[in-house]
PDB file of C-alpha atoms in Angstrom:
ATOM      1  CA  MET A   1      58.418  36.945 -61.017  1.00 75.00           C
ATOM      2  CA  ASP A   2      61.465  39.049 -61.900  1.00 92.00           C
ATOM      3  CA  TRP A   3      64.120  36.340 -61.782  1.00 94.00           C
ATOM      4  CA  VAL A   4      66.940  38.687 -62.747  1.00 93.00           C
ATOM      5  CA  GLU A   5      66.104  40.932 -59.796  1.00 92.00           C
ATOM      6  CA  ARG A   6      65.854  37.968 -57.464  1.00 92.00           C
ATOM      7  CA  THR A   7      69.226  36.500 -58.455  1.00 91.00           C
ATOM      8  CA  ALA A   8      70.773  39.955 -58.173  1.00 90.00           C
ATOM      9  CA  LYS A   9      69.748  40.083 -54.525  1.00 89.00           C
ATOM     10  CA  LEU A  10      71.186  36.819 -53.296  1.00 90.00           C
ATOM     11  CA  ARG A  11      71.797  37.046 -49.564  1.00 84.00           C
ATOM     12  CA  GLN A  12      75.543  36.956 -48.972  1.00 71.00           C
ATOM     13  CA  TRP A  13      77.838  37.426 -46.019  1.00 66.00           C
ATOM     14  CA  THR A  14      79.334  40.878 -46.396  1.00 61.00           C
ATOM     15  CA  ARG A  15      81.726  42.962 -44.336  1.00 62.00           C
ATOM     16  CA  SER A  16      84.014  45.733 -45.520  1.00 61.00           C
ATOM     17  CA  GLY A  17      83.925  44.632 -49.146  1.00 66.00           C
ATOM     18  CA  THR A  18      84.691  40.966 -48.377  1.00 74.00           C
ATOM     19  CA  ARG A  19      84.062  38.735 -51.379  1.00 78.00           C
ATOM     20  CA  ALA A  20      81.606  35.869 -50.920  1.00 81.00           C
ATOM     21  CA  PRO A  21      80.877  34.544 -54.434  1.00 87.00           C
ATOM     22  CA  HIS A  22      79.843  31.072 -53.249  1.00 92.00           C
ATOM     23  CA  LYS A  23      76.162  31.349 -54.167  1.00 94.00           C
ATOM     24  CA  PRO A  24      76.744  33.118 -57.533  1.00 94.00           C
ATOM     25  CA  LEU A  25      79.233  30.425 -58.543  1.00 95.00           C
ATOM     26  CA  LEU A  26      76.826  27.628 -57.653  1.00 96.00           C
ATOM     27  CA  LEU A  27      74.008  29.362 -59.502  1.00 96.00           C
ATOM     28  CA  LEU A  28      76.134  29.894 -62.593  1.00 95.00           C
ATOM     29  CA  TYR A  29      77.123  26.222 -62.452  1.00 95.00           C
ATOM     30  CA  ALA A  30      73.452  25.220 -62.122  1.00 96.00           C
ATOM     31  CA  LEU A  31      72.514  27.388 -65.123  1.00 95.00           C
ATOM     32  CA  GLY A  32      75.261  25.768 -67.173  1.00 93.00           C
ATOM     33  CA  ARG A  33      74.032  22.312 -66.259  1.00 93.00           C
ATOM     34  CA  PHE A  34      70.431  23.309 -66.997  1.00 94.00           C
ATOM     35  CA  GLN A  35      71.520  24.489 -70.429  1.00 91.00           C
ATOM     36  CA  GLN A  36      72.980  21.038 -71.069  1.00 89.00           C
ATOM     37  CA  ASP A  37      70.238  18.977 -69.383  1.00 90.00           C
ATOM     38  CA  ALA A  38      67.116  20.870 -68.363  1.00 88.00           C
ATOM     39  CA  GLY A  39      65.693  17.918 -66.461  1.00 87.00           C
ATOM     40  CA  GLY A  40      68.788  16.894 -64.528  1.00 90.00           C
ATOM     41  CA  ALA A  41      69.478  17.330 -60.819  1.00 93.00           C
ATOM     42  CA  LEU A  42      72.905  17.857 -59.218  1.00 95.00           C
ATOM     43  CA  ARG A  43      73.880  15.223 -56.668  1.00 96.00           C
ATOM     44  CA  TYR A  44      76.232  16.834 -54.157  1.00 96.00           C
ATOM     45  CA  SER A  45      78.670  13.949 -54.114  1.00 95.00           C
ATOM     46  CA  ALA A  46      78.885  14.058 -57.926  1.00 95.00           C
ATOM     47  CA  VAL A  47      79.442  17.812 -58.312  1.00 95.00           C
ATOM     48  CA  GLU A  48      81.382  18.534 -55.118  1.00 95.00           C
ATOM     49  CA  GLU A  49      84.746  18.355 -56.877  1.00 93.00           C
ATOM     50  CA  ASP A  50      83.610  20.685 -59.686  1.00 93.00           C
ATOM     51  CA  LEU A  51      82.248  23.201 -57.191  1.00 94.00           C
ATOM     52  CA  GLN A  52      85.377  23.021 -55.035  1.00 93.00           C
ATOM     53  CA  ARG A  53      87.495  23.724 -58.107  1.00 90.00           C
ATOM     54  CA  LEU A  54      85.367  26.754 -58.981  1.00 92.00           C
ATOM     55  CA  LEU A  55      85.672  28.142 -55.443  1.00 91.00           C
ATOM     56  CA  ALA A  56      89.423  27.589 -55.442  1.00 86.00           C
ATOM     57  CA  GLU A  57      89.897  29.399 -58.731  1.00 86.00           C
ATOM     58  CA  TYR A  58      87.255  32.153 -58.578  1.00 88.00           C
ATOM     59  CA  GLY A  59      86.418  32.388 -54.893  1.00 84.00           C
ATOM     60  CA  PRO A  60      88.137  34.249 -52.042  1.00 79.00           C
ATOM     61  CA  PRO A  61      91.793  33.489 -51.191  1.00 78.00           C
ATOM     62  CA  HIS A  62      90.936  31.505 -48.062  1.00 75.00           C
ATOM     63  CA  ARG A  63      89.843  27.887 -48.356  1.00 75.00           C
ATOM     64  CA  THR A  64      86.092  27.295 -48.297  1.00 81.00           C
ATOM     65  CA  THR A  65      83.591  24.525 -48.963  1.00 89.00           C
ATOM     66  CA  PRO A  66      80.806  24.140 -51.560  1.00 93.00           C
ATOM     67  CA  ALA A  67      78.547  22.689 -48.833  1.00 95.00           C
ATOM     68  CA  TYR A  68      77.809  26.241 -47.671  1.00 93.00           C
ATOM     69  CA  PRO A  69      76.113  27.515 -50.865  1.00 94.00           C
ATOM     70  CA  PHE A  70      74.585  24.115 -51.662  1.00 96.00           C
ATOM     71  CA  HIS A  71      72.546  24.404 -48.446  1.00 95.00           C
ATOM     72  CA  HIS A  72      72.091  28.154 -48.017  1.00 94.00           C
ATOM     73  CA  LEU A  73      71.036  29.002 -51.604  1.00 95.00           C
ATOM     74  CA  VAL A  74      67.697  27.385 -50.770  1.00 95.00           C
ATOM     75  CA  GLY A  75      66.810  30.453 -48.705  1.00 94.00           C
ATOM     76  CA  ASP A  76      66.982  32.735 -51.784  1.00 94.00           C
ATOM     77  CA  GLY A  77      64.040  31.062 -53.545  1.00 94.00           C
ATOM     78  CA  VAL A  78      65.950  29.947 -56.642  1.00 96.00           C
ATOM     79  CA  TRP A  79      67.304  26.530 -55.495  1.00 96.00           C
ATOM     80  CA  GLU A  80      65.873  23.424 -53.862  1.00 97.00           C
ATOM     81  CA  VAL A  81      67.530  20.450 -52.166  1.00 97.00           C
ATOM     82  CA  ARG A  82      66.207  16.928 -51.628  1.00 96.00           C
ATOM     83  CA  THR A  83      67.730  13.903 -49.931  1.00 96.00           C
ATOM     84  CA  ASP A  84      66.933  10.212 -50.059  1.00 95.00           C
ATOM     85  CA  ARG A  85      64.506  10.899 -47.228  1.00 94.00           C
ATOM     86  CA  GLY A  86      62.582  13.606 -49.088  1.00 94.00           C
ATOM     87  CA  PRO A  87      62.520  17.414 -49.531  1.00 94.00           C
ATOM     88  CA  GLY A  88      64.861  19.623 -47.565  1.00 94.00           C
ATOM     89  CA  SER A  89      68.566  20.081 -47.053  1.00 94.00           C
ATOM     90  CA  PRO A  90      70.381  18.165 -44.262  1.00 95.00           C
ATOM     91  CA  GLY A  91      72.490  21.247 -43.516  1.00 94.00           C
ATOM     92  CA  THR A  92      75.982  22.427 -44.303  1.00 92.00           C
ATOM     93  CA  GLY A  93      77.849  19.338 -43.112  1.00 94.00           C
ATOM     94  CA  VAL A  94      79.809  17.765 -45.955  1.00 94.00           C
ATOM     95  CA  ARG A  95      79.364  14.261 -44.600  1.00 95.00           C
ATOM     96  CA  GLU A  96      75.603  14.676 -44.212  1.00 95.00           C
ATOM     97  CA  LEU A  97      75.252  16.034 -47.760  1.00 95.00           C
ATOM     98  CA  ARG A  98      77.199  13.081 -49.153  1.00 95.00           C
ATOM     99  CA  GLU A  99      75.596  10.299 -47.127  1.00 95.00           C
ATOM    100  CA  SER A 100      72.026  11.557 -47.440  1.00 96.00           C
ATOM    101  CA  GLY A 101      72.191  11.572 -51.249  1.00 96.00           C
ATOM    102  CA  ALA A 102      71.467  15.307 -51.309  1.00 96.00           C
ATOM    103  CA  THR A 103      70.645  16.655 -54.766  1.00 97.00           C
ATOM    104  CA  GLY A 104      69.995  20.229 -55.766  1.00 97.00           C
ATOM    105  CA  ARG A 105      68.349  21.918 -58.718  1.00 96.00           C
ATOM    106  CA  LEU A 106      66.734  25.195 -59.718  1.00 96.00           C
ATOM    107  CA  VAL A 107      63.230  25.626 -58.253  1.00 96.00           C
ATOM    108  CA  PRO A 108      60.337  24.470 -60.503  1.00 96.00           C
ATOM    109  CA  GLU A 109      59.096  28.001 -61.181  1.00 96.00           C
ATOM    110  CA  LEU A 110      62.503  29.085 -62.448  1.00 96.00           C
ATOM    111  CA  ARG A 111      62.863  25.976 -64.611  1.00 95.00           C
ATOM    112  CA  VAL A 112      59.486  26.696 -66.181  1.00 96.00           C
ATOM    113  CA  ALA A 113      60.461  30.321 -66.820  1.00 95.00           C
ATOM    114  CA  LEU A 114      63.746  29.262 -68.454  1.00 94.00           C
ATOM    115  CA  ARG A 115      61.946  26.829 -70.774  1.00 94.00           C
ATOM    116  CA  ARG A 116      59.298  29.395 -71.673  1.00 94.00           C
ATOM    117  CA  GLU A 117      61.820  32.204 -72.210  1.00 93.00           C
ATOM    118  CA  PRO A 118      65.180  30.727 -73.315  1.00 89.00           C
ATOM    119  CA  GLU A 119      66.928  34.129 -73.409  1.00 91.00           C
ATOM    120  CA  LEU A 120      66.289  34.487 -69.653  1.00 94.00           C
ATOM    121  CA  LEU A 121      69.237  32.199 -68.975  1.00 94.00           C
ATOM    122  CA  GLY A 122      71.578  34.655 -70.684  1.00 92.00           C
ATOM    123  CA  ARG A 123      70.179  37.569 -68.711  1.00 93.00           C
ATOM    124  CA  LEU A 124      70.595  35.757 -65.416  1.00 95.00           C
ATOM    125  CA  ALA A 125      74.159  34.754 -66.234  1.00 94.00           C
ATOM    126  CA  ARG A 126      75.119  38.245 -67.387  1.00 93.00           C
ATOM    127  CA  SER A 127      73.701  39.746 -64.200  1.00 92.00           C
ATOM    128  CA  LEU A 128      75.614  37.309 -61.965  1.00 94.00           C
ATOM    129  CA  LEU A 129      78.852  37.911 -63.873  1.00 93.00           C
ATOM    130  CA  ASP A 130      78.511  41.696 -63.821  1.00 90.00           C
ATOM    131  CA  LEU A 131      77.647  41.836 -60.137  1.00 89.00           C
ATOM    132  CA  HIS A 132      80.340  39.526 -58.825  1.00 90.00           C
ATOM    133  CA  PHE A 133      83.303  39.254 -61.217  1.00 90.00           C
ATOM    134  CA  PRO A 134      85.479  41.551 -63.346  1.00 89.00           C
ATOM    135  CA  PRO A 135      84.995  41.487 -67.146  1.00 88.00           C
ATOM    136  CA  SER A 136      88.394  39.896 -67.707  1.00 88.00           C
ATOM    137  CA  LEU A 137      87.118  36.671 -66.094  1.00 89.00           C
ATOM    138  CA  HIS A 138      83.663  36.412 -67.710  1.00 90.00           C
ATOM    139  CA  GLY A 139      84.608  34.365 -70.762  1.00 87.00           C
ATOM    140  CA  GLU A 140      86.698  31.765 -68.976  1.00 85.00           C
ATOM    141  CA  LEU A 141      84.164  31.520 -66.139  1.00 90.00           C
ATOM    142  CA  CYS A 142      81.429  30.717 -68.649  1.00 90.00           C
ATOM    143  CA  GLU A 143      83.574  27.897 -69.980  1.00 85.00           C
ATOM    144  CA  ALA A 144      84.359  26.664 -66.488  1.00 88.00           C
ATOM    145  CA  VAL A 145      80.660  26.272 -65.596  1.00 91.00           C
ATOM    146  CA  GLY A 146      79.662  24.913 -69.002  1.00 88.00           C
ATOM    147  CA  LEU A 147      77.688  27.920 -70.265  1.00 88.00           C
ATOM    148  CA  GLU A 148      77.658  28.563 -73.978  1.00 78.00           C
ATOM    149  CA  PRO A 149      79.684  31.810 -74.358  1.00 53.00           C
ATOM    150  CA  GLU A 150      77.206  33.516 -76.677  1.00 49.00           C
ATOM    151  CA  GLN A 151      74.469  33.210 -74.053  1.00 42.00           C
ATOM    152  CA  PRO A 152      75.891  35.308 -71.214  1.00 40.00           C
ATOM    153  CA  ALA A 153      79.048  36.848 -72.536  1.00 40.00           C
ATOM    154  CA  GLU A 154      78.380  38.213 -75.998  1.00 41.00           C
ATOM    155  CA  ARG A 155      74.709  39.061 -76.395  1.00 42.00           C
ATOM    156  CA  PRO A 156      73.744  42.510 -75.065  1.00 39.00           C
ATOM    157  CA  PHE A 157      71.190  41.407 -72.460  1.00 40.00           C
ATOM    158  CA  ALA A 158      69.864  43.987 -70.082  1.00 40.00           C
ATOM    159  CA  THR A 159      70.668  43.465 -66.405  1.00 41.00           C
ATOM    160  CA  VAL A 160      69.682  44.957 -63.114  1.00 42.00           C
ATOM    161  CA  ARG A 161      70.075  48.690 -63.025  1.00 42.00           C
ATOM    162  CA  ARG A 162      73.361  49.803 -61.546  1.00 46.00           C
ATOM    163  CA  GLN A 163      75.473  52.886 -61.590  1.00 51.00           C
ATOM    164  CA  GLN A 164      76.943  53.248 -65.075  1.00 54.00           C
ATOM    165  CA  ARG A 165      80.654  52.930 -65.574  1.00 57.00           C
ATOM    166  CA  ASP A 166      82.613  56.010 -66.537  1.00 67.00           C
ATOM    167  CA  ARG A 167      83.639  55.494 -70.164  1.00 68.00           C
ATOM    168  CA  ARG A 168      86.582  57.873 -69.650  1.00 85.00           C
ATOM    169  CA  MET A 169      88.211  55.470 -67.159  1.00 88.00           C
ATOM    170  CA  ARG A 170      90.298  53.619 -69.739  1.00 89.00           C
ATOM    171  CA  GLU A 171      91.684  56.753 -71.370  1.00 91.00           C
ATOM    172  CA  LEU A 172      92.440  58.429 -68.021  1.00 94.00           C
ATOM    173  CA  VAL A 173      94.290  55.401 -66.658  1.00 95.00           C
ATOM    174  CA  LEU A 174      96.254  54.694 -69.836  1.00 95.00           C
ATOM    175  CA  THR A 175      97.266  58.353 -69.998  1.00 95.00           C
ATOM    176  CA  ALA A 176      98.313  58.345 -66.342  1.00 96.00           C
ATOM    177  CA  TYR A 177     100.656  55.428 -67.023  1.00 97.00           C
ATOM    178  CA  GLU A 178     101.778  56.879 -70.362  1.00 96.00           C
ATOM    179  CA  TYR A 179     100.406  53.889 -72.274  1.00 96.00           C
ATOM    180  CA  ARG A 180     102.752  51.382 -70.618  1.00 97.00           C
ATOM    181  CA  CYS A 181     101.965  48.281 -68.601  1.00 98.00           C
ATOM    182  CA  ALA A 182     102.620  49.175 -64.976  1.00 97.00           C
ATOM    183  CA  PHE A 183     104.120  45.732 -64.354  1.00 98.00           C
ATOM    184  CA  CYS A 184     106.277  44.974 -67.403  1.00 97.00           C
ATOM    185  CA  GLY A 185     106.453  48.235 -69.366  1.00 96.00           C
ATOM    186  CA  TYR A 186     104.833  46.830 -72.541  1.00 96.00           C
ATOM    187  CA  ASP A 187     103.749  49.712 -74.802  1.00 96.00           C
ATOM    188  CA  GLY A 188     102.700  48.138 -78.126  1.00 95.00           C
ATOM    189  CA  ARG A 189     100.848  50.084 -80.816  1.00 93.00           C
ATOM    190  CA  ILE A 190      99.518  49.662 -84.326  1.00 92.00           C
ATOM    191  CA  GLY A 191     100.162  53.124 -85.754  1.00 89.00           C
ATOM    192  CA  PRO A 192      98.811  55.536 -83.141  1.00 87.00           C
ATOM    193  CA  VAL A 193      96.474  52.982 -81.541  1.00 88.00           C
ATOM    194  CA  PRO A 194      97.637  51.085 -78.413  1.00 91.00           C
ATOM    195  CA  VAL A 195      97.054  47.318 -78.581  1.00 93.00           C
ATOM    196  CA  GLY A 196      96.976  44.838 -75.709  1.00 94.00           C
ATOM    197  CA  LEU A 197      96.777  47.576 -73.046  1.00 95.00           C
ATOM    198  CA  GLU A 198      93.814  47.714 -70.658  1.00 93.00           C
ATOM    199  CA  ALA A 199      92.625  49.723 -67.645  1.00 93.00           C
ATOM    200  CA  ALA A 200      92.391  47.311 -64.712  1.00 94.00           C
ATOM    201  CA  HIS A 201      90.322  48.086 -61.636  1.00 95.00           C
ATOM    202  CA  VAL A 202      92.297  47.358 -58.465  1.00 96.00           C
ATOM    203  CA  ARG A 203      89.174  47.124 -56.313  1.00 94.00           C
ATOM    204  CA  TRP A 204      86.681  45.470 -58.643  1.00 91.00           C
ATOM    205  CA  TRP A 205      83.829  47.607 -59.941  1.00 84.00           C
ATOM    206  CA  ALA A 206      81.453  44.840 -58.847  1.00 80.00           C
ATOM    207  CA  PHE A 207      82.582  45.448 -55.263  1.00 84.00           C
ATOM    208  CA  GLY A 208      82.297  49.215 -55.143  1.00 85.00           C
ATOM    209  CA  GLY A 209      85.559  50.048 -56.899  1.00 89.00           C
ATOM    210  CA  PRO A 210      85.275  53.573 -58.336  1.00 92.00           C
ATOM    211  CA  ASP A 211      86.082  54.524 -61.921  1.00 92.00           C
ATOM    212  CA  GLU A 212      88.977  56.730 -60.774  1.00 94.00           C
ATOM    213  CA  VAL A 213      92.648  56.850 -61.611  1.00 96.00           C
ATOM    214  CA  ASP A 214      93.713  55.922 -58.067  1.00 96.00           C
ATOM    215  CA  ASN A 215      91.736  52.673 -58.442  1.00 96.00           C
ATOM    216  CA  GLY A 216      93.278  51.817 -61.796  1.00 96.00           C
ATOM    217  CA  LEU A 217      96.373  50.349 -63.371  1.00 97.00           C
ATOM    218  CA  CYS A 218      97.393  50.288 -67.005  1.00 97.00           C
ATOM    219  CA  LEU A 219      98.207  46.639 -67.647  1.00 97.00           C
ATOM    220  CA  CYS A 220      98.908  44.497 -70.672  1.00 96.00           C
ATOM    221  CA  SER A 221      96.329  41.807 -71.386  1.00 95.00           C
ATOM    222  CA  LEU A 222      98.427  39.037 -69.786  1.00 96.00           C
ATOM    223  CA  HIS A 223      99.146  40.878 -66.570  1.00 97.00           C
ATOM    224  CA  HIS A 224      95.564  42.164 -66.313  1.00 96.00           C
ATOM    225  CA  LYS A 225      94.299  38.568 -66.317  1.00 95.00           C
ATOM    226  CA  LEU A 226      96.919  37.471 -63.771  1.00 96.00           C
ATOM    227  CA  PHE A 227      96.124  40.481 -61.589  1.00 97.00           C
ATOM    228  CA  ASP A 228      92.411  39.604 -61.559  1.00 94.00           C
ATOM    229  CA  LYS A 229      93.221  35.939 -60.863  1.00 94.00           C
ATOM    230  CA  GLY A 230      95.279  36.820 -57.793  1.00 94.00           C
ATOM    231  CA  VAL A 231      98.658  35.833 -59.214  1.00 96.00           C
ATOM    232  CA  LEU A 232      99.916  39.436 -59.142  1.00 97.00           C
ATOM    233  CA  GLY A 233      99.323  42.309 -56.751  1.00 97.00           C
ATOM    234  CA  VAL A 234     100.755  45.613 -55.522  1.00 97.00           C
ATOM    235  CA  ASP A 235     102.333  46.188 -52.115  1.00 96.00           C
ATOM    236  CA  ASP A 236     102.392  49.257 -49.897  1.00 95.00           C
ATOM    237  CA  GLY A 237     105.628  50.422 -51.538  1.00 94.00           C
ATOM    238  CA  HIS A 238     104.024  50.271 -54.995  1.00 96.00           C
ATOM    239  CA  ARG A 239     106.012  47.235 -56.002  1.00 97.00           C
ATOM    240  CA  VAL A 240     104.753  44.121 -57.774  1.00 97.00           C
ATOM    241  CA  LEU A 241     103.640  41.168 -55.667  1.00 97.00           C
ATOM    242  CA  VAL A 242     103.854  37.656 -57.137  1.00 97.00           C
ATOM    243  CA  SER A 243     101.975  34.841 -55.429  1.00 96.00           C
ATOM    244  CA  GLN A 244     103.982  31.967 -54.003  1.00 95.00           C
ATOM    245  CA  ARG A 245     101.263  29.701 -55.362  1.00 93.00           C
ATOM    246  CA  PHE A 246     102.153  30.551 -58.960  1.00 95.00           C
ATOM    247  CA  VAL A 247     104.245  27.879 -60.625  1.00 95.00           C
ATOM    248  CA  GLY A 248     105.904  28.349 -64.032  1.00 94.00           C
ATOM    249  CA  HIS A 249     109.040  26.546 -65.180  1.00 95.00           C
ATOM    250  CA  SER A 250     109.501  27.983 -68.658  1.00 96.00           C
ATOM    251  CA  ASP A 251     111.814  30.910 -69.355  1.00 95.00           C
ATOM    252  CA  THR A 252     108.750  32.871 -70.467  1.00 95.00           C
ATOM    253  CA  ALA A 253     106.905  32.242 -67.206  1.00 96.00           C
ATOM    254  CA  ARG A 254     109.923  33.271 -65.188  1.00 95.00           C
ATOM    255  CA  ALA A 255     110.549  36.408 -67.263  1.00 95.00           C
ATOM    256  CA  GLN A 256     106.912  37.528 -67.461  1.00 96.00           C
ATOM    257  CA  VAL A 257     105.759  36.604 -63.971  1.00 97.00           C
ATOM    258  CA  THR A 258     108.159  35.403 -61.260  1.00 96.00           C
ATOM    259  CA  ALA A 259     110.876  37.916 -62.213  1.00 96.00           C
ATOM    260  CA  LEU A 260     108.425  40.745 -61.506  1.00 97.00           C
ATOM    261  CA  ALA A 261     108.475  40.081 -57.757  1.00 96.00           C
ATOM    262  CA  GLY A 262     109.481  43.250 -55.921  1.00 96.00           C
ATOM    263  CA  ARG A 263     109.803  45.348 -59.084  1.00 96.00           C
ATOM    264  CA  PRO A 264     108.667  48.998 -58.804  1.00 96.00           C
ATOM    265  CA  LEU A 265     105.577  49.894 -60.790  1.00 97.00           C
ATOM    266  CA  VAL A 266     106.066  51.661 -64.083  1.00 96.00           C
ATOM    267  CA  GLY A 267     104.271  54.958 -63.444  1.00 91.00           C
ATOM    268  CA  PRO A 268     102.083  56.748 -62.896  1.00 96.00           C
ATOM    269  CA  GLN A 269     103.497  59.951 -64.275  1.00 95.00           C
ATOM    270  CA  PRO A 270     104.290  62.806 -61.853  1.00 94.00           C
ATOM    271  CA  GLY A 271     101.238  64.703 -60.654  1.00 93.00           C
ATOM    272  CA  THR A 272      98.964  61.661 -60.961  1.00 94.00           C
ATOM    273  CA  ARG A 273      97.594  59.888 -57.898  1.00 94.00           C
ATOM    274  CA  PRO A 274      99.006  56.359 -57.460  1.00 96.00           C
ATOM    275  CA  VAL A 275      96.821  53.462 -56.420  1.00 96.00           C
ATOM    276  CA  ALA A 276      95.092  54.337 -53.172  1.00 96.00           C
ATOM    277  CA  ALA A 277      95.992  52.292 -50.092  1.00 96.00           C
ATOM    278  CA  ALA A 278      92.393  51.255 -49.463  1.00 95.00           C
ATOM    279  CA  HIS A 279      92.080  49.742 -52.925  1.00 96.00           C
ATOM    280  CA  ARG A 280      95.476  48.010 -52.683  1.00 96.00           C
ATOM    281  CA  ASP A 281      94.486  46.529 -49.346  1.00 95.00           C
ATOM    282  CA  TRP A 282      91.181  45.262 -50.741  1.00 94.00           C
ATOM    283  CA  HIS A 283      92.873  43.511 -53.655  1.00 95.00           C
ATOM    284  CA  THR A 284      95.544  41.970 -51.396  1.00 95.00           C
ATOM    285  CA  GLY A 285      92.940  40.675 -48.965  1.00 92.00           C
ATOM    286  CA  GLN A 286      90.223  39.607 -51.405  1.00 91.00           C
ATOM    287  CA  VAL A 287      91.956  38.590 -54.645  1.00 93.00           C
ATOM    288  CA  PHE A 288      95.691  37.971 -54.181  1.00 95.00           C
ATOM    289  CA  HIS A 289      96.427  34.308 -53.429  1.00 91.00           C
ATOM    290  CA  GLY A 290      98.688  33.276 -50.574  1.00 87.00           C
ATOM    291  CA  GLY A 291     101.896  34.984 -49.543  1.00 92.00           C
ATOM    292  CA  PRO A 292     104.141  36.939 -51.900  1.00 95.00           C
ATOM    293  CA  ARG A 293     107.400  35.652 -53.326  1.00 94.00           C
ATOM    294  CA  PRO A 294     110.555  37.418 -52.187  1.00 93.00           C
ATOM    295  CA  ALA A 295     111.906  40.084 -54.517  1.00 89.00           C
ATOM    296  CA  THR A 296     114.097  38.684 -57.277  1.00 75.00           C
ATOM    297  CA  THR A 297     117.696  39.830 -57.721  1.00 68.00           C
ATOM    298  CA  GLY A 298     117.770  43.267 -59.317  1.00 61.00           C
ATOM    299  CA  SER A 299     114.030  43.781 -59.099  1.00 60.00           C
ATOM    300  CA  THR A 300     114.304  46.594 -56.579  1.00 56.00           C
ATOM    301  CA  THR A 301     116.459  48.673 -58.873  1.00 49.00           C
ATOM    302  CA  GLY A 302     113.750  49.232 -61.461  1.00 47.00           C
ATOM    303  CA  SER A 303     115.428  47.058 -64.081  1.00 42.00           C
ATOM    304  CA  SER A 304     113.411  46.133 -67.125  1.00 41.00           C
ATOM    305  CA  PRO A 305     112.030  42.644 -67.737  1.00 39.00           C
ATOM    306  CA  SER A 306     113.789  40.376 -70.170  1.00 36.00           C
ATOM    307  CA  SER A 307     110.900  40.233 -72.598  1.00 36.00           C
ATOM    308  CA  PRO A 308     111.714  41.628 -76.047  1.00 32.00           C
ATOM    309  CA  GLY A 309     110.882  45.272 -76.580  1.00 35.00           C
ATOM    310  CA  ALA A 310     109.784  45.999 -73.019  1.00 38.00           C
ATOM    311  CA  PRO A 311     111.131  49.400 -71.923  1.00 37.00           C
ATOM    312  CA  ALA A 312     112.773  49.944 -68.575  1.00 37.00           C
ATOM    313  CA  ALA A 313     110.713  51.510 -65.835  1.00 36.00           C
ATOM    314  CA  ARG A 314     111.290  55.216 -65.640  1.00 31.00           C
TER     315      ARG A 314
END
């Protein structure tokens, strides 16, 4: 049995690039729990809060329930559910899952394979992360599900064959934005080498986002993470969106995040394609959380942020 291949082909609801990471998140959580207690089962009522938190933080913007993957993952041959009455899931009803004492765990064959081949767990986790989430979220997602970071995130395990990324993407995007964060203008270097600047995919590579300049933004490390977490976005006028759900009371949070609302992007340089509308729309619909904050005073004029050393948008 090729378990990496099987987990890479989880049946998911898909339409026009819609994200549905419910099953991958549950499976990552189950792998983390297996790593901690190989013989344990997951009672729905005991793990529901954990799973709901994962879906809220790493799932699609709209509210959803962990009852869906808890029941439906059974059909993929990697997960089994039992109730107090015996084998089988009672369905996707939250009340039924709670009251029936439903418990889930990896199927026996997979548990045997994981015990026989410990490195398989890392390969499975790496495959799930690569196929469903951007690299900027891998480390924190491992921590969130209780996976040891060195298992899925640091060891070079092979995964399912996919189209290779274009290694030129980072250089092309950073050049297009003249080595400045498109949101705040940060342009730090050590000598000639830029530090803390990254090429962010607008439409995630895991969801068909191409390695092309019009699907990229040059962002500092902070704003890349916030962009991938749905705190920040880009509107049709190429201005920064800030989620109304973001809360930050410190001067730093206001200067680095909330004050960006409505600010024009820094770049790209003339003659370079800006972010394509299709990719912007995907990010707004699939990643960005809630409605955007109104533009802050002065943000529409292209004024620079108040952080030290950040250049004004040109």
